[in-house]
Every structure is written in C-alpha cells, then in structure tokens.
C-alpha cells in the first residue's frame, strides 16, 4: 500500500489565499483530511493554521476523532465562521464496520459531535451516503438524527449513495458477497449509471425532510457574508 502526502500543501495554500477573494473553504470535500497519517504529518493542521490566521471562513468534514487535536483552531475559526460536518451513516456497529472498516465507531463520532458542540463549534451531522435497503429505513435515519441532535448537532444533511465509475463495480462485488439478495434491488435503483434514479432520490429527500423537522435539525447551512465578523 502506497500513501502519498502532499507535504507542500500549506505553502501552495498560502500563495492561493493571497491571490483569491475570500470565501468559504471546505476542508475534506474529496477525502477525509484526518487520515491516520495526519497524526504525524500535521498537513491539515498547518493548513487550518493558515486559514485561521487569515480569517477565512471554514467548513471541515471528517469521521475522525483526530480533529479534536485541532479544537483550538476550530474555536478560533468559529469567531469568524466555522461549521464541522461529522459523517454518521448508521449507528449499527456491525454494519458500520462493514461499510466503514477504518474509521471511528459511530458512538465515538457522537461523542465527537458532543465535544465540538460543547466547545462552541457548530456541527452538522452528515448522513451521507445513505445506502439503499441498508441505512435508508425511517428507524435507521431517525436513530442517527435523534442521537446527533441530543449530542448537540444543529444541522443535518442527508444524501443518497453515488457509485461513479469503477466504484460501482467494487461496491457491487462487496455487496454480492455480503448481501447478495440486495444486488438486483441496487441495479433497479442505479441502472447502468452510478447515480440513483429520480424516484429514489425524491423518496429519500421527502423522508429526510420530515425526519429533520421532527428532530429540529435544519438542512439550511448558514451563509457567510464577506465583511461581516459573524455569519448570518
């Protein structure tokens, strides 16, 4: 296994910050910025230090408890704009270990939400991706949303699984091995593309809207306005 570390990222970022107009930076949109190797390399921390230093508005997404190492920076960023997105797809430990074998347990991520929230950092629980016939039941979604709310989350985003390119083949192979009875159901939802059909997306969106309202979790993430010390 080969792991690539972009050690010069902070230097590249600093040049970009000087050349760009200030706007929200989402740290972790493509991959989790708190991979295990981050503990020693501290690339994400050095990037956060720059963003906080220059008062850029931040959104950070992770499944890792390692983010607590940088709580001081998140608290400082919250004086301008900072929202943490903590992903929890299910509270079923066994299912979680199969879907996400290398990340923090669901109960740990609930405690992460609680610690961030109690420290003054606003948190959105990210129930993404939702896996058809595995985590999309009303009971499963309600359990995640209710516990996230109890832990201090203010916002919630719910979104369906996407299977672009070769990801689809890899996931289908794993699905056939563990839940072979679901394979034809997934093929009915996704067809030949990597994206769920409209009827499924609409059904999930409707369900999520009802459940978020019931749990008093907003799906509207506050905007940041240039020139304001605090967001709206």
PDB file of C-alpha atoms in Angstrom:
ATOM      1  CA  UNK A   1       0.000   0.000   0.000  1.00  0.00           C
ATOM      2  CA  UNK A   2       1.365   3.395  -1.020  1.00  0.00           C
ATOM      3  CA  UNK A   3       0.299   6.609   0.711  1.00  0.00           C
ATOM      4  CA  UNK A   4       1.052   9.964  -0.880  1.00  0.00           C
ATOM      5  CA  UNK A   5       1.438  13.004   1.370  1.00  0.00           C
ATOM      6  CA  UNK A   6       1.246  16.483  -0.158  1.00  0.00           C
ATOM      7  CA  UNK A   7       3.802  17.960   2.214  1.00  0.00           C
ATOM      8  CA  UNK A   8       3.998  21.266   0.361  1.00  0.00           C
ATOM      9  CA  UNK A   9       0.236  21.842   0.550  1.00  0.00           C
ATOM     10  CA  UNK A  10       0.452  24.580   3.225  1.00  0.00           C
ATOM     11  CA  UNK A  11       2.936  26.538   1.104  1.00  0.00           C
ATOM     12  CA  UNK A  12       0.743  26.200  -2.002  1.00  0.00           C
ATOM     13  CA  UNK A  13      -2.325  27.147   0.036  1.00  0.00           C
ATOM     14  CA  UNK A  14      -0.729  30.306   1.385  1.00  0.00           C
ATOM     15  CA  UNK A  15       0.000  31.523  -2.147  1.00  0.00           C
ATOM     16  CA  UNK A  16      -3.579  30.755  -3.193  1.00  0.00           C
ATOM     17  CA  UNK A  17      -5.022  32.632  -0.219  1.00  0.00           C
ATOM     18  CA  UNK A  18      -3.151  35.745  -1.242  1.00  0.00           C
ATOM     19  CA  UNK A  19      -4.428  35.501  -4.816  1.00  0.00           C
ATOM     20  CA  UNK A  20      -8.075  34.624  -4.184  1.00  0.00           C
ATOM     21  CA  UNK A  21     -11.081  36.560  -2.947  1.00  0.00           C
ATOM     22  CA  UNK A  22     -12.101  35.383   0.480  1.00  0.00           C
ATOM     23  CA  UNK A  23     -14.878  32.793   0.573  1.00  0.00           C
ATOM     24  CA  UNK A  24     -15.757  29.562   2.387  1.00  0.00           C
ATOM     25  CA  UNK A  25     -13.107  26.854   2.229  1.00  0.00           C
ATOM     26  CA  UNK A  26     -14.388  23.303   2.713  1.00  0.00           C
ATOM     27  CA  UNK A  27     -11.615  21.121   4.077  1.00  0.00           C
ATOM     28  CA  UNK A  28     -12.338  17.478   3.311  1.00  0.00           C
ATOM     29  CA  UNK A  29     -14.713  17.514   0.349  1.00  0.00           C
ATOM     30  CA  UNK A  30     -12.781  14.914  -1.677  1.00  0.00           C
ATOM     31  CA  UNK A  31     -11.298  12.808   1.110  1.00  0.00           C
ATOM     32  CA  UNK A  32     -11.075  12.900   4.890  1.00  0.00           C
ATOM     33  CA  UNK A  33      -8.363  15.404   5.918  1.00  0.00           C
ATOM     34  CA  UNK A  34      -7.770  13.436   9.117  1.00  0.00           C
ATOM     35  CA  UNK A  35      -6.428  10.173   7.755  1.00  0.00           C
ATOM     36  CA  UNK A  36      -4.265   8.255  10.291  1.00  0.00           C
ATOM     37  CA  UNK A  37      -1.053   9.573   8.715  1.00  0.00           C
ATOM     38  CA  UNK A  38      -2.170  13.128   9.547  1.00  0.00           C
ATOM     39  CA  UNK A  39      -1.373  12.482  13.206  1.00  0.00           C
ATOM     40  CA  UNK A  40       2.330  12.594  12.424  1.00  0.00           C
ATOM     41  CA  UNK A  41       2.445  14.761   9.301  1.00  0.00           C
ATOM     42  CA  UNK A  42       0.121  17.559  10.522  1.00  0.00           C
ATOM     43  CA  UNK A  43      -0.531  18.807   6.975  1.00  0.00           C
ATOM     44  CA  UNK A  44      -4.205  19.512   7.704  1.00  0.00           C
ATOM     45  CA  UNK A  45      -3.350  21.315  10.926  1.00  0.00           C
ATOM     46  CA  UNK A  46      -0.831  23.564   9.172  1.00  0.00           C
ATOM     47  CA  UNK A  47      -3.459  24.398   6.539  1.00  0.00           C
ATOM     48  CA  UNK A  48      -6.021  25.217   9.228  1.00  0.00           C
ATOM     49  CA  UNK A  49      -3.476  27.444  10.950  1.00  0.00           C
ATOM     50  CA  UNK A  50      -3.104  29.464   7.741  1.00  0.00           C
ATOM     51  CA  UNK A  51      -6.845  29.721   7.159  1.00  0.00           C
ATOM     52  CA  UNK A  52      -7.438  30.848  10.735  1.00  0.00           C
ATOM     53  CA  UNK A  53      -4.544  33.294  10.607  1.00  0.00           C
ATOM     54  CA  UNK A  54      -6.019  34.977   7.529  1.00  0.00           C
ATOM     55  CA  UNK A  55      -9.583  34.749   8.914  1.00  0.00           C
ATOM     56  CA  UNK A  56     -11.032  32.638   6.124  1.00  0.00           C
ATOM     57  CA  UNK A  57     -14.465  31.072   6.746  1.00  0.00           C
ATOM     58  CA  UNK A  58     -14.214  27.323   7.222  1.00  0.00           C
ATOM     59  CA  UNK A  59     -16.200  24.144   6.805  1.00  0.00           C
ATOM     60  CA  UNK A  60     -14.478  20.889   7.746  1.00  0.00           C
ATOM     61  CA  UNK A  61     -15.710  17.361   7.091  1.00  0.00           C
ATOM     62  CA  UNK A  62     -14.381  14.271   8.871  1.00  0.00           C
ATOM     63  CA  UNK A  63     -15.173  10.927  10.509  1.00  0.00           C
ATOM     64  CA  UNK A  64     -12.053  11.026  12.666  1.00  0.00           C
ATOM     65  CA  UNK A  65     -11.583  11.770  16.353  1.00  0.00           C
ATOM     66  CA  UNK A  66      -8.190  13.237  15.436  1.00  0.00           C
ATOM     67  CA  UNK A  67      -9.940  16.529  14.643  1.00  0.00           C
ATOM     68  CA  UNK A  68     -10.079  17.156  18.405  1.00  0.00           C
ATOM     69  CA  UNK A  69      -6.338  17.711  18.313  1.00  0.00           C
ATOM     70  CA  UNK A  70      -7.100  20.916  16.390  1.00  0.00           C
ATOM     71  CA  UNK A  71     -10.001  22.052  18.541  1.00  0.00           C
ATOM     72  CA  UNK A  72      -8.131  25.241  19.433  1.00  0.00           C
ATOM     73  CA  UNK A  73      -8.071  26.241  15.763  1.00  0.00           C
ATOM     74  CA  UNK A  74     -11.737  25.385  15.226  1.00  0.00           C
ATOM     75  CA  UNK A  75     -12.707  27.506  18.220  1.00  0.00           C
ATOM     76  CA  UNK A  76     -10.709  30.416  16.847  1.00  0.00           C
ATOM     77  CA  UNK A  77     -12.223  29.938  13.379  1.00  0.00           C
ATOM     78  CA  UNK A  78     -15.714  29.972  14.927  1.00  0.00           C
ATOM     79  CA  UNK A  79     -15.205  33.630  15.769  1.00  0.00           C
ATOM     80  CA  UNK A  80     -15.487  34.268  12.021  1.00  0.00           C
ATOM     81  CA  UNK A  81     -17.298  31.249  10.537  1.00  0.00           C
ATOM     82  CA  UNK A  82     -16.781  27.546  11.131  1.00  0.00           C
ATOM     83  CA  UNK A  83     -19.064  24.543  10.728  1.00  0.00           C
ATOM     84  CA  UNK A  84     -17.961  20.973  11.326  1.00  0.00           C
ATOM     85  CA  UNK A  85     -19.528  18.204   9.232  1.00  0.00           C
ATOM     86  CA  UNK A  86     -19.343  14.884  11.068  1.00  0.00           C
ATOM     87  CA  UNK A  87     -20.394  11.894   8.972  1.00  0.00           C
ATOM     88  CA  UNK A  88     -22.534   9.191  10.570  1.00  0.00           C
ATOM     89  CA  UNK A  89     -24.299   6.794   8.223  1.00  0.00           C
ATOM     90  CA  UNK A  90     -25.565   4.284  10.789  1.00  0.00           C
ATOM     91  CA  UNK A  91     -25.408   3.535  14.497  1.00  0.00           C
ATOM     92  CA  UNK A  92     -25.368  -0.206  13.831  1.00  0.00           C
ATOM     93  CA  UNK A  93     -21.815  -1.173  14.862  1.00  0.00           C
ATOM     94  CA  UNK A  94     -21.634  -4.344  12.783  1.00  0.00           C
ATOM     95  CA  UNK A  95     -22.962  -2.676   9.649  1.00  0.00           C
ATOM     96  CA  UNK A  96     -20.699   0.317  10.212  1.00  0.00           C
ATOM     97  CA  UNK A  97     -17.622  -1.908  10.432  1.00  0.00           C
ATOM     98  CA  UNK A  98     -18.542  -3.428   7.076  1.00  0.00           C
ATOM     99  CA  UNK A  99     -19.315  -0.124   5.367  1.00  0.00           C
ATOM    100  CA  UNK A 100     -16.509   1.906   7.010  1.00  0.00           C
ATOM    101  CA  UNK A 101     -13.896  -0.506   8.370  1.00  0.00           C
ATOM    102  CA  UNK A 102     -11.132   2.015   9.028  1.00  0.00           C
ATOM    103  CA  UNK A 103     -12.903   4.918  10.703  1.00  0.00           C
ATOM    104  CA  UNK A 104     -14.047   5.859  14.195  1.00  0.00           C
ATOM    105  CA  UNK A 105     -17.027   3.967  15.587  1.00  0.00           C
ATOM    106  CA  UNK A 106     -20.474   5.616  15.378  1.00  0.00           C
ATOM    107  CA  UNK A 107     -20.627   6.123  19.162  1.00  0.00           C
ATOM    108  CA  UNK A 108     -17.220   7.817  19.049  1.00  0.00           C
ATOM    109  CA  UNK A 109     -18.472  10.183  16.383  1.00  0.00           C
ATOM    110  CA  UNK A 110     -21.475  11.055  18.538  1.00  0.00           C
ATOM    111  CA  UNK A 111     -19.081  11.922  21.342  1.00  0.00           C
ATOM    112  CA  UNK A 112     -17.114  13.967  18.815  1.00  0.00           C
ATOM    113  CA  UNK A 113     -20.246  15.963  17.996  1.00  0.00           C
ATOM    114  CA  UNK A 114     -20.845  16.490  21.705  1.00  0.00           C
ATOM    115  CA  UNK A 115     -17.318  17.706  22.409  1.00  0.00           C
ATOM    116  CA  UNK A 116     -17.227  20.039  19.420  1.00  0.00           C
ATOM    117  CA  UNK A 117     -20.645  21.486  20.231  1.00  0.00           C
ATOM    118  CA  UNK A 118     -19.876  21.990  23.909  1.00  0.00           C
ATOM    119  CA  UNK A 119     -16.686  23.796  22.858  1.00  0.00           C
ATOM    120  CA  UNK A 120     -18.589  26.357  20.815  1.00  0.00           C
ATOM    121  CA  UNK A 121     -18.145  24.814  17.360  1.00  0.00           C
ATOM    122  CA  UNK A 122     -21.339  24.373  15.340  1.00  0.00           C
ATOM    123  CA  UNK A 123     -21.854  20.880  13.954  1.00  0.00           C
ATOM    124  CA  UNK A 124     -23.794  19.416  11.054  1.00  0.00           C
ATOM    125  CA  UNK A 125     -24.348  15.656  11.065  1.00  0.00           C
ATOM    126  CA  UNK A 126     -23.744  14.385   7.555  1.00  0.00           C
ATOM    127  CA  UNK A 127     -25.856  11.302   6.881  1.00  0.00           C
ATOM    128  CA  UNK A 128     -24.120  10.753   3.568  1.00  0.00           C
ATOM    129  CA  UNK A 129     -24.113   8.392   1.872  1.00  0.00           C
ATOM    130  CA  UNK A 130     -27.407   6.673   2.603  1.00  0.00           C
ATOM    131  CA  UNK A 131     -27.237   3.047   1.456  1.00  0.00           C
ATOM    132  CA  UNK A 132     -30.484   1.731  -0.083  1.00  0.00           C
ATOM    133  CA  UNK A 133     -32.065  -1.120   1.890  1.00  0.00           C
ATOM    134  CA  UNK A 134     -29.272  -0.919   4.478  1.00  0.00           C
ATOM    135  CA  UNK A 135     -29.422   2.502   6.144  1.00  0.00           C
ATOM    136  CA  UNK A 136     -32.387   4.213   4.480  1.00  0.00           C
ATOM    137  CA  UNK A 137     -35.199   2.988   6.732  1.00  0.00           C
ATOM    138  CA  UNK A 138     -37.104   5.502   8.841  1.00  0.00           C
ATOM    139  CA  UNK A 139     -35.841   3.817  12.005  1.00  0.00           C
ATOM    140  CA  UNK A 140     -32.203   3.902  10.928  1.00  0.00           C
ATOM    141  CA  UNK A 141     -32.267   7.530   9.814  1.00  0.00           C
ATOM    142  CA  UNK A 142     -34.241   8.626  12.887  1.00  0.00           C
ATOM    143  CA  UNK A 143     -31.765   6.935  15.193  1.00  0.00           C
ATOM    144  CA  UNK A 144     -28.845   8.805  13.686  1.00  0.00           C
ATOM    145  CA  UNK A 145     -30.605  12.167  13.571  1.00  0.00           C
ATOM    146  CA  UNK A 146     -32.083  11.954  17.076  1.00  0.00           C
ATOM    147  CA  UNK A 147     -28.784  10.963  18.651  1.00  0.00           C
ATOM    148  CA  UNK A 148     -26.899  13.640  16.732  1.00  0.00           C
ATOM    149  CA  UNK A 149     -29.376  16.244  17.950  1.00  0.00           C
ATOM    150  CA  UNK A 150     -29.050  15.003  21.533  1.00  0.00           C
ATOM    151  CA  UNK A 151     -25.270  15.282  21.173  1.00  0.00           C
ATOM    152  CA  UNK A 152     -25.512  18.934  20.138  1.00  0.00           C
ATOM    153  CA  UNK A 153     -25.730  18.981  16.341  1.00  0.00           C
ATOM    154  CA  UNK A 154     -27.593  21.965  14.873  1.00  0.00           C
ATOM    155  CA  UNK A 155     -27.787  20.922  11.232  1.00  0.00           C
ATOM    156  CA  UNK A 156     -28.204  17.758   9.178  1.00  0.00           C
ATOM    157  CA  UNK A 157     -27.613  16.790   5.576  1.00  0.00           C
ATOM    158  CA  UNK A 158     -28.952  13.545   4.135  1.00  0.00           C
ATOM    159  CA  UNK A 159     -27.904  12.266   0.718  1.00  0.00           C
ATOM    160  CA  UNK A 160     -28.004   9.091  -1.320  1.00  0.00           C
ATOM    161  CA  UNK A 161     -25.113   6.816  -2.216  1.00  0.00           C
ATOM    162  CA  UNK A 162     -23.388   7.578  -5.515  1.00  0.00           C
ATOM    163  CA  UNK A 163     -21.401   4.935  -7.383  1.00  0.00           C
ATOM    164  CA  UNK A 164     -19.444   6.628 -10.167  1.00  0.00           C
ATOM    165  CA  UNK A 165     -17.033   4.753 -12.410  1.00  0.00           C
ATOM    166  CA  UNK A 166     -15.201   1.757 -11.006  1.00  0.00           C
ATOM    167  CA  UNK A 167     -16.556   2.462  -7.521  1.00  0.00           C
ATOM    168  CA  UNK A 168     -19.803   0.849  -8.673  1.00  0.00           C
ATOM    169  CA  UNK A 169     -18.059  -2.394  -9.652  1.00  0.00           C
ATOM    170  CA  UNK A 170     -16.115  -2.593  -6.391  1.00  0.00           C
ATOM    171  CA  UNK A 171     -19.178  -1.915  -4.266  1.00  0.00           C
ATOM    172  CA  UNK A 172     -21.347  -4.372  -6.177  1.00  0.00           C
ATOM    173  CA  UNK A 173     -18.702  -7.070  -5.693  1.00  0.00           C
ATOM    174  CA  UNK A 174     -18.701  -6.454  -1.944  1.00  0.00           C
ATOM    175  CA  UNK A 175     -22.497  -6.318  -1.881  1.00  0.00           C
ATOM    176  CA  UNK A 176     -22.784  -9.621  -3.752  1.00  0.00           C
ATOM    177  CA  UNK A 177     -20.517 -11.261  -1.191  1.00  0.00           C
ATOM    178  CA  UNK A 178     -22.261  -9.916   1.931  1.00  0.00           C
ATOM    179  CA  UNK A 179     -25.835  -9.104   0.838  1.00  0.00           C
ATOM    180  CA  UNK A 180     -26.407 -10.913  -2.488  1.00  0.00           C
ATOM    181  CA  UNK A 181     -30.177 -10.542  -2.214  1.00  0.00           C
ATOM    182  CA  UNK A 182     -29.792  -6.761  -2.482  1.00  0.00           C
ATOM    183  CA  UNK A 183     -27.886  -6.739  -5.751  1.00  0.00           C
ATOM    184  CA  UNK A 184     -30.958  -6.781  -8.046  1.00  0.00           C
ATOM    185  CA  UNK A 185     -32.556  -4.060  -5.911  1.00  0.00           C
ATOM    186  CA  UNK A 186     -29.494  -1.841  -6.348  1.00  0.00           C
ATOM    187  CA  UNK A 187     -29.498  -2.498 -10.074  1.00  0.00           C
ATOM    188  CA  UNK A 188     -33.139  -1.370 -10.153  1.00  0.00           C
ATOM    189  CA  UNK A 189     -32.211   1.878  -8.403  1.00  0.00           C
ATOM    190  CA  UNK A 190     -28.971   2.651 -10.236  1.00  0.00           C
ATOM    191  CA  UNK A 191     -29.462   1.017 -13.618  1.00  0.00           C
ATOM    192  CA  UNK A 192     -26.287   1.295 -15.667  1.00  0.00           C
ATOM    193  CA  UNK A 193     -25.248   4.599 -14.174  1.00  0.00           C
ATOM    194  CA  UNK A 194     -23.636   5.378 -10.863  1.00  0.00           C
ATOM    195  CA  UNK A 195     -26.492   7.587  -9.757  1.00  0.00           C
ATOM    196  CA  UNK A 196     -29.803   6.750  -8.128  1.00  0.00           C
ATOM    197  CA  UNK A 197     -32.908   7.191 -10.226  1.00  0.00           C
ATOM    198  CA  UNK A 198     -35.161  10.174  -9.647  1.00  0.00           C
ATOM    199  CA  UNK A 199     -37.871   8.260  -7.829  1.00  0.00           C
ATOM    200  CA  UNK A 200     -35.427   7.047  -5.192  1.00  0.00           C
ATOM    201  CA  UNK A 201     -33.828  10.475  -4.689  1.00  0.00           C
ATOM    202  CA  UNK A 202     -37.256  12.086  -4.340  1.00  0.00           C
ATOM    203  CA  UNK A 203     -38.392   9.465  -1.833  1.00  0.00           C
ATOM    204  CA  UNK A 204     -35.268   9.869   0.292  1.00  0.00           C
ATOM    205  CA  UNK A 205     -35.445  13.659   0.164  1.00  0.00           C
ATOM    206  CA  UNK A 206     -39.060  13.605   1.319  1.00  0.00           C
ATOM    207  CA  UNK A 207     -38.291  11.227   4.171  1.00  0.00           C
ATOM    208  CA  UNK A 208     -35.227  13.231   5.257  1.00  0.00           C
ATOM    209  CA  UNK A 209     -37.175  16.490   5.277  1.00  0.00           C
ATOM    210  CA  UNK A 210     -39.816  15.042   7.593  1.00  0.00           C
ATOM    211  CA  UNK A 211     -37.299  13.438   9.944  1.00  0.00           C
ATOM    212  CA  UNK A 212     -35.039  16.505  10.160  1.00  0.00           C
ATOM    213  CA  UNK A 213     -38.030  18.669  11.033  1.00  0.00           C
ATOM    214  CA  UNK A 214     -39.119  16.171  13.671  1.00  0.00           C
ATOM    215  CA  UNK A 215     -35.637  16.233  15.223  1.00  0.00           C
ATOM    216  CA  UNK A 216     -35.364  20.031  14.951  1.00  0.00           C
ATOM    217  CA  UNK A 217     -32.301  19.841  12.727  1.00  0.00           C
ATOM    218  CA  UNK A 218     -32.002  22.387   9.955  1.00  0.00           C
ATOM    219  CA  UNK A 219     -30.826  21.391   6.499  1.00  0.00           C
ATOM    220  CA  UNK A 220     -30.134  25.043   5.680  1.00  0.00           C
ATOM    221  CA  UNK A 221     -26.454  25.705   6.353  1.00  0.00           C
ATOM    222  CA  UNK A 222     -25.941  29.367   7.351  1.00  0.00           C
ATOM    223  CA  UNK A 223     -24.296  31.588   4.769  1.00  0.00           C
ATOM    224  CA  UNK A 224     -21.143  33.591   5.300  1.00  0.00           C
ATOM    225  CA  UNK A 225     -21.151  37.171   4.156  1.00  0.00           C
ATOM    226  CA  UNK A 226     -17.987  39.000   3.239  1.00  0.00           C
ATOM    227  CA  UNK A 227     -17.175  41.889   5.527  1.00  0.00           C
ATOM    228  CA  UNK A 228     -19.145  40.555   8.472  1.00  0.00           C
ATOM    229  CA  UNK A 229     -17.378  39.272  11.554  1.00  0.00           C
ATOM    230  CA  UNK A 230     -20.120  36.768  12.152  1.00  0.00           C
ATOM    231  CA  UNK A 231     -22.265  34.771   9.739  1.00  0.00           C
ATOM    232  CA  UNK A 232     -25.988  35.037   9.145  1.00  0.00           C
TER     233      UNK A 232
END
